[in-house]
Structure formats: structure tokens, C-alpha cells
C-alpha positions as semicolon CSV with decimal commas, in nm:
position;residue;x (nm);y (nm);z (nm)
1;M;8,464;8,677;17,295
2;K;8,836;8,615;17,321
3;V;9,094;8,882;17,240
4;E;9,431;8,754;17,123
5;Q;9,739;8,959;17,041
6;R;10,002;8,783;16,834
7;T;10,336;8,864;16,681
8;L;10,370;8,712;16,334
9;N;10,673;8,714;16,105
10;T;10,747;8,756;15,736
11;V;11,106;8,682;15,635
12;G;11,222;8,767;15,985
13;Q;11,019;9,089;16,006
14;P;10,782;9,082;16,306
15;F;10,444;9,252;16,300
16;Q;10,140;9,262;16,526
17;V;9,785;9,139;16,484
18;T;9,495;9,154;16,727
19;A;9,221;8,894;16,687
20;Y;8,869;8,913;16,828
21;W;8,734;8,559;16,829
22;L;8,362;8,495;16,868
23;D;8,263;8,235;17,125
24;Q;8,035;7,949;17,034
25;I;7,684;7,999;17,171
26;S;7,641;7,740;17,445
27;D;7,285;7,635;17,366
28;F;7,344;7,572;16,995
29;E;7,321;7,204;16,912
30;T;7,599;7,221;16,652
31;A;7,912;7,433;16,618
32;V;7,910;7,734;16,386
33;D;8,203;7,825;16,162
34;Y;8,213;8,204;16,129
35;P;8,359;8,424;15,856
36;V;8,651;8,645;15,950
37;M;8,727;9,005;15,856
38;I;9,089;9,124;15,848
39;I;9,104;9,501;15,898
40;C;9,379;9,732;15,770
41;P;9,328;10,073;15,935
42;G;9,426;10,403;15,776
43;G;9,678;10,658;15,894
44;G;9,852;10,795;15,586
45;F;10,108;10,511;15,590
46;T;10,266;10,672;15,900
47;Y;10,046;10,538;16,183
48;H;9,747;10,310;16,241
49;S;9,426;10,493;16,327
50;G;9,261;10,353;16,639
51;R;8,927;10,485;16,514
52;E;8,944;10,224;16,236
53;E;9,052;9,937;16,456
54;A;8,843;9,818;16,754
55;P;8,530;10,022;16,668
56;I;8,512;9,866;16,322
57;A;8,605;9,524;16,455
58;T;8,336;9,515;16,722
59;R;8,071;9,649;16,482
60;M;8,143;9,365;16,244
61;M;8,162;9,111;16,525
62;A;7,809;9,205;16,626
63;A;7,699;9,087;16,282
64;G;7,857;8,745;16,326
65;M;8,220;8,767;16,215
66;H;8,554;8,706;16,378
67;T;8,776;9,009;16,322
68;V;9,153;9,056;16,303
69;I;9,332;9,392;16,305
70;L;9,655;9,400;16,107
71;N;9,924;9,653;16,199
72;Y;10,091;9,644;15,859
73;Q;10,429;9,794;15,768
74;L;10,445;10,174;15,785
75;V;10,692;10,428;15,651
76;A;10,970;10,411;15,909
77;G;11,328;10,524;15,857
78;D;11,443;10,370;15,532
79;Q;11,180;10,095;15,554
80;L;10,928;10,106;15,267
81;V;10,564;10,002;15,303
82;Y;10,575;9,763;15,006
83;P;10,617;9,481;14,941
84;G;10,627;9,413;15,316
85;A;10,265;9,510;15,378
86;L;10,145;9,267;15,111
87;Q;10,348;8,985;15,261
88;Q;10,213;9,068;15,608
89;L;9,857;9,052;15,482
90;A;9,927;8,716;15,315
91;A;10,086;8,588;15,637
92;T;9,785;8,705;15,838
93;I;9,549;8,514;15,609
94;D;9,776;8,212;15,644
95;W;9,768;8,239;16,025
96;V;9,389;8,273;16,025
97;T;9,362;7,947;15,832
98;T;9,567;7,772;16,103
99;Q;9,309;7,886;16,358
100;A;9,016;7,732;16,173
101;S;8,971;7,437;16,406
102;A;9,046;7,614;16,734
103;H;8,815;7,909;16,668
104;H;8,567;7,771;16,415
105;V;8,676;7,985;16,120
106;D;8,520;7,941;15,777
107;C;8,830;7,982;15,560
108;Q;8,616;8,020;15,247
109;R;8,478;8,344;15,391
110;I;8,782;8,560;15,464
111;I;8,700;8,926;15,401
112;L;8,956;9,206;15,383
113;A;8,864;9,560;15,490
114;G;9,085;9,862;15,436
115;F;9,043;10,230;15,516
116;S;9,232;10,518;15,357
117;A;9,597;10,405;15,334
118;G;9,486;10,061;15,452
119;G;9,250;10,065;15,155
120;H;9,551;10,089;14,926
121;V;9,705;9,786;15,096
122;V;9,384;9,585;15,053
123;A;9,309;9,700;14,697
124;T;9,667;9,631;14,589
125;Y;9,652;9,289;14,751
126;N;9,326;9,217;14,568
127;G;9,517;9,256;14,243
128;V;9,851;9,099;14,332
129;A;9,730;8,800;14,533
130;T;9,482;8,688;14,267
131;Q;9,745;8,660;13,991
132;P;9,988;8,365;14,020
133;E;10,273;8,550;13,848
134;L;10,246;8,846;14,086
135;R;10,202;8,620;14,389
136;A;10,537;8,467;14,302
137;R;10,704;8,801;14,222
138;Y;10,612;8,947;14,561
139;R;10,669;8,621;14,753
140;L;10,308;8,568;14,850
141;N;10,303;8,211;14,719
142;R;10,471;8,085;15,036
143;Y;10,150;8,156;15,229
144;Q;9,826;7,959;15,237
145;G;9,468;8,079;15,212
146;Q;9,284;8,334;15,004
147;H;9,032;8,608;15,057
148;A;8,676;8,607;14,925
149;A;8,592;8,980;14,908
150;V;8,714;9,327;15,003
151;I;8,555;9,628;15,169
152;L;8,716;9,967;15,107
153;G;8,638;10,289;15,294
154;Y;8,764;10,617;15,141
155;P;9,061;10,424;14,997
156;V;9,383;10,552;14,853
157;I;9,395;10,372;14,518
158;D;9,647;10,552;14,300
159;L;9,950;10,712;14,466
160;T;9,956;10,967;14,183
161;A;9,589;11,069;14,223
162;G;9,610;11,325;14,504
163;F;9,752;11,137;14,799
164;P;10,035;11,149;14,878
165;T;10,099;11,498;14,747
166;T;10,467;11,469;14,656
167;A;10,686;11,229;14,463
168;A;10,920;11,204;14,762
169;E;10,636;11,076;14,982
170;R;10,538;10,828;14,716
171;Q;10,893;10,695;14,699
172;R;10,884;10,644;15,077
173;I;10,585;10,415;15,033
174;T;10,739;10,216;14,750
175;T;10,985;10,268;14,468
176;D;10,807;9,994;14,273
177;D;10,575;10,189;14,043
178;H;10,393;9,865;13,956
179;L;10,233;9,895;14,301
180;W;10,142;10,263;14,280
181;A;9,803;10,221;14,111
182;A;9,577;9,945;14,243
183;Q;9,326;9,995;13,962
184;R;9,588;9,879;13,710
185;L;9,620;9,548;13,895
186;V;9,252;9,458;13,861
187;T;9,170;9,150;13,652
188;A;8,874;8,920;13,615
189;A;9,028;8,716;13,899
190;S;9,002;9,005;14,147
191;K;8,759;8,941;14,431
192;P;8,426;9,126;14,471
193;A;8,444;9,469;14,630
194;F;8,226;9,702;14,835
195;V;8,356;10,060;14,812
196;W;8,243;10,382;14,977
197;Q;8,365;10,739;14,994
198;T;8,234;11,097;15,014
199;V;8,232;11,356;14,738
200;T;8,388;11,617;14,965
201;D;8,678;11,406;15,093
202;E;8,947;11,670;15,141
203;L;9,246;11,437;15,176
204;V;9,196;11,151;14,929
205;P;9,022;11,274;14,613
206;P;8,712;11,064;14,538
207;V;8,848;10,992;14,191
208;N;9,047;10,721;14,371
209;S;8,745;10,508;14,452
210;L;8,586;10,591;14,116
211;I;8,876;10,464;13,905
212;Y;8,896;10,145;14,110
213;V;8,526;10,075;14,064
214;Q;8,555;10,147;13,692
215;A;8,835;9,891;13,667
216;L;8,627;9,632;13,851
217;L;8,331;9,693;13,622
218;Q;8,552;9,662;13,316
219;Y;8,639;9,307;13,424
220;H;8,284;9,225;13,540
221;V;8,386;9,183;13,903
222;A;8,091;9,200;14,145
223;T;8,091;9,551;14,292
224;A;7,888;9,783;14,513
225;Y;7,978;10,153;14,519
226;H;7,841;10,424;14,747
227;L;7,957;10,782;14,697
228;F;7,795;10,995;14,966
229;G;7,726;11,362;14,890
230;S;7,922;11,513;15,178
231;G;8,162;11,427;15,457
232;I;8,525;11,462;15,561
233;H;8,799;11,206;15,516
234;G;8,838;10,945;15,788
235;L;8,478;10,918;15,905
236;A;8,526;10,558;16,027
237;L;8,177;10,463;16,154
238;A;8,063;10,825;16,107
239;D;7,869;10,811;16,434
240;H;7,925;10,897;16,800
241;V;8,144;10,591;16,854
242;T;8,426;10,720;16,631
243;Q;8,354;11,092;16,663
244;K;8,656;11,281;16,791
245;P;8,545;11,454;17,114
246;G;8,377;11,787;17,045
247;K;8,420;11,763;16,667
248;A;8,084;11,741;16,494
249;K;8,244;11,702;16,151
250;Y;8,311;11,337;16,233
251;L;7,935;11,275;16,245
252;N;7,762;11,206;15,915
253;E;7,412;11,065;15,912
254;Q;7,426;10,962;15,547
255;A;7,763;10,789;15,557
256;A;7,685;10,621;15,890
257;I;7,471;10,367;15,707
258;W;7,771;10,217;15,531
259;P;7,817;9,925;15,777
260;Q;7,459;9,811;15,723
261;L;7,498;9,845;15,346
262;A;7,823;9,648;15,357
263;L;7,672;9,373;15,569
264;R;7,374;9,344;15,335
265;W;7,615;9,321;15,041
266;L;7,815;9,047;15,214
267;Q;7,492;8,857;15,260
268;E;7,415;8,897;14,889
269;Q;7,759;8,752;14,814
270;S;7,675;8,449;15,036
271;L;7,954;8,547;15,274
272;L;7,741;8,629;15,578
273;A;7,428;8,478;15,726
274;G;7,127;8,678;15,836
275;T;6,924;8,970;15,708
276;F;7,049;9,328;15,734
């Protein structure tokens, strides 16, 4: 495995990505091109949660994927999250495609994963980036490459559906109300989605994931949805790896199966080899 930290730019705005590249296995007779997962961690649009970075990345690497962590634009001073975060995600996909030869990347199998606030970034991108008119409006058409599927964990979907809690906070994220509700951006061109959340999520109401899935179903987009009966917000892997020290509430035996379910779903979508 090789770990690479890079500074990328969108219209002069630098941002950071961390890539975990799988090595080729020395005793294979032919090279293997691996899928890649780009991860947008949560953090309420004010920070990037480390619990949703390397632990998720290494779990997915163990299943045979390169992984890239994107530190997308946060609320900072008078800087809004959007449209910058969308452009950064597009630029990250573009950069990944330039690494195809050096790191044996299968550019037809680029998967986006977003958690909590990062889920809003990914879900919004899944609507904007798959519509030519919106790609042009938000300046995504200057970047190459496209994603094949999305994975969303306890995502913020609609900025008016419980998180954030005030209009002022929403305006800090974006003043463009077209980007407030990711479910309204869904079309038949949106990419397949795996979505999971818990009924008792105390920060992001589970209606967020529900309305997104309903929109996907309306347009007959391939979808898997898992709503677990209990669990707090921000479970990450929901096991001992991402448990905050001494806090049992970050352990959830039911929700901890989501990575295996997601991997099996990716296999069903022909985006990952193997049996899970």
C-alpha cells in the first residue's frame, strides 16, 4: 500500500486529498485494475471527522479498492460550502482518472461515499454531475471522469429537514436554495445508491435518507436501503475500531454489518469482484 497526500486546486482554491493506493500482488501473472472509492467524511460542515476517514478507507481497501479521502470545503469565515465542494469532488475524480496508469485504477468503477454532511455533498453531486445543464451551471464540465455509484451513511439530504437547525446555518452552507435538497436533484440519470441510517438518529432525522430513497425509486434508480432499528448519529463502522474511548453508544451490532452489506451490493452492481 502507498499513501499519498496531494494538494489539488479548483479555480485557485487549494484543497487536500489523501490516497491509499493498493499495490499489485507480486505473484499475479497479469496486472489488476482496481475500483476506487472517494470518501467524504462528516462533521456538520465545520470539520472532517477522522472516524470516517482512515477507518472507512482501510476497511474498503481490504475488500479490494483504492480509496481517496477528500477534505472538501467547510464553512469558514465568509466561505460557503457550495458550490466549491462540488467542484472539489469533480476535480478529485478528474485527478483519480489521471492516476489510472500509474496505480492501475479502473475509471469505470469510481464509487463515492459520504457520511452525514459528506453525504449531502455526495448526494448533491449525484444529482448535479449527472445532468449536463447543471454540470455547466456549477462549472463541473471542466473536469473529466464520472462516478458509477454512491454509498451514503446517515446522510444529510435536505437542509430544511432537521439539520442544520436554523436558517442562518443553512445560509452559511449555501445561499443557493437549488442545492438545499438533494432529493429534488434526482433524475433517471442519477447513479445507483446504497443508503443506511438508524431510526433513532438524534442529529439528522431519518426522514432525510427516506426521502432520498423515495426519489431514487421514483426514477427507477438501482437502490439498496437499510434503516436499522436503533443507534446514534455518526456510528462510522459501529464497532471497536471507531468507538470513542469508553463510550459504548458508538458500538452497534446491527449497524456494524453495513460494510458487508455495501460490499455485497457493489458486487451485485458489477463494481467489485469477490463474494461478500
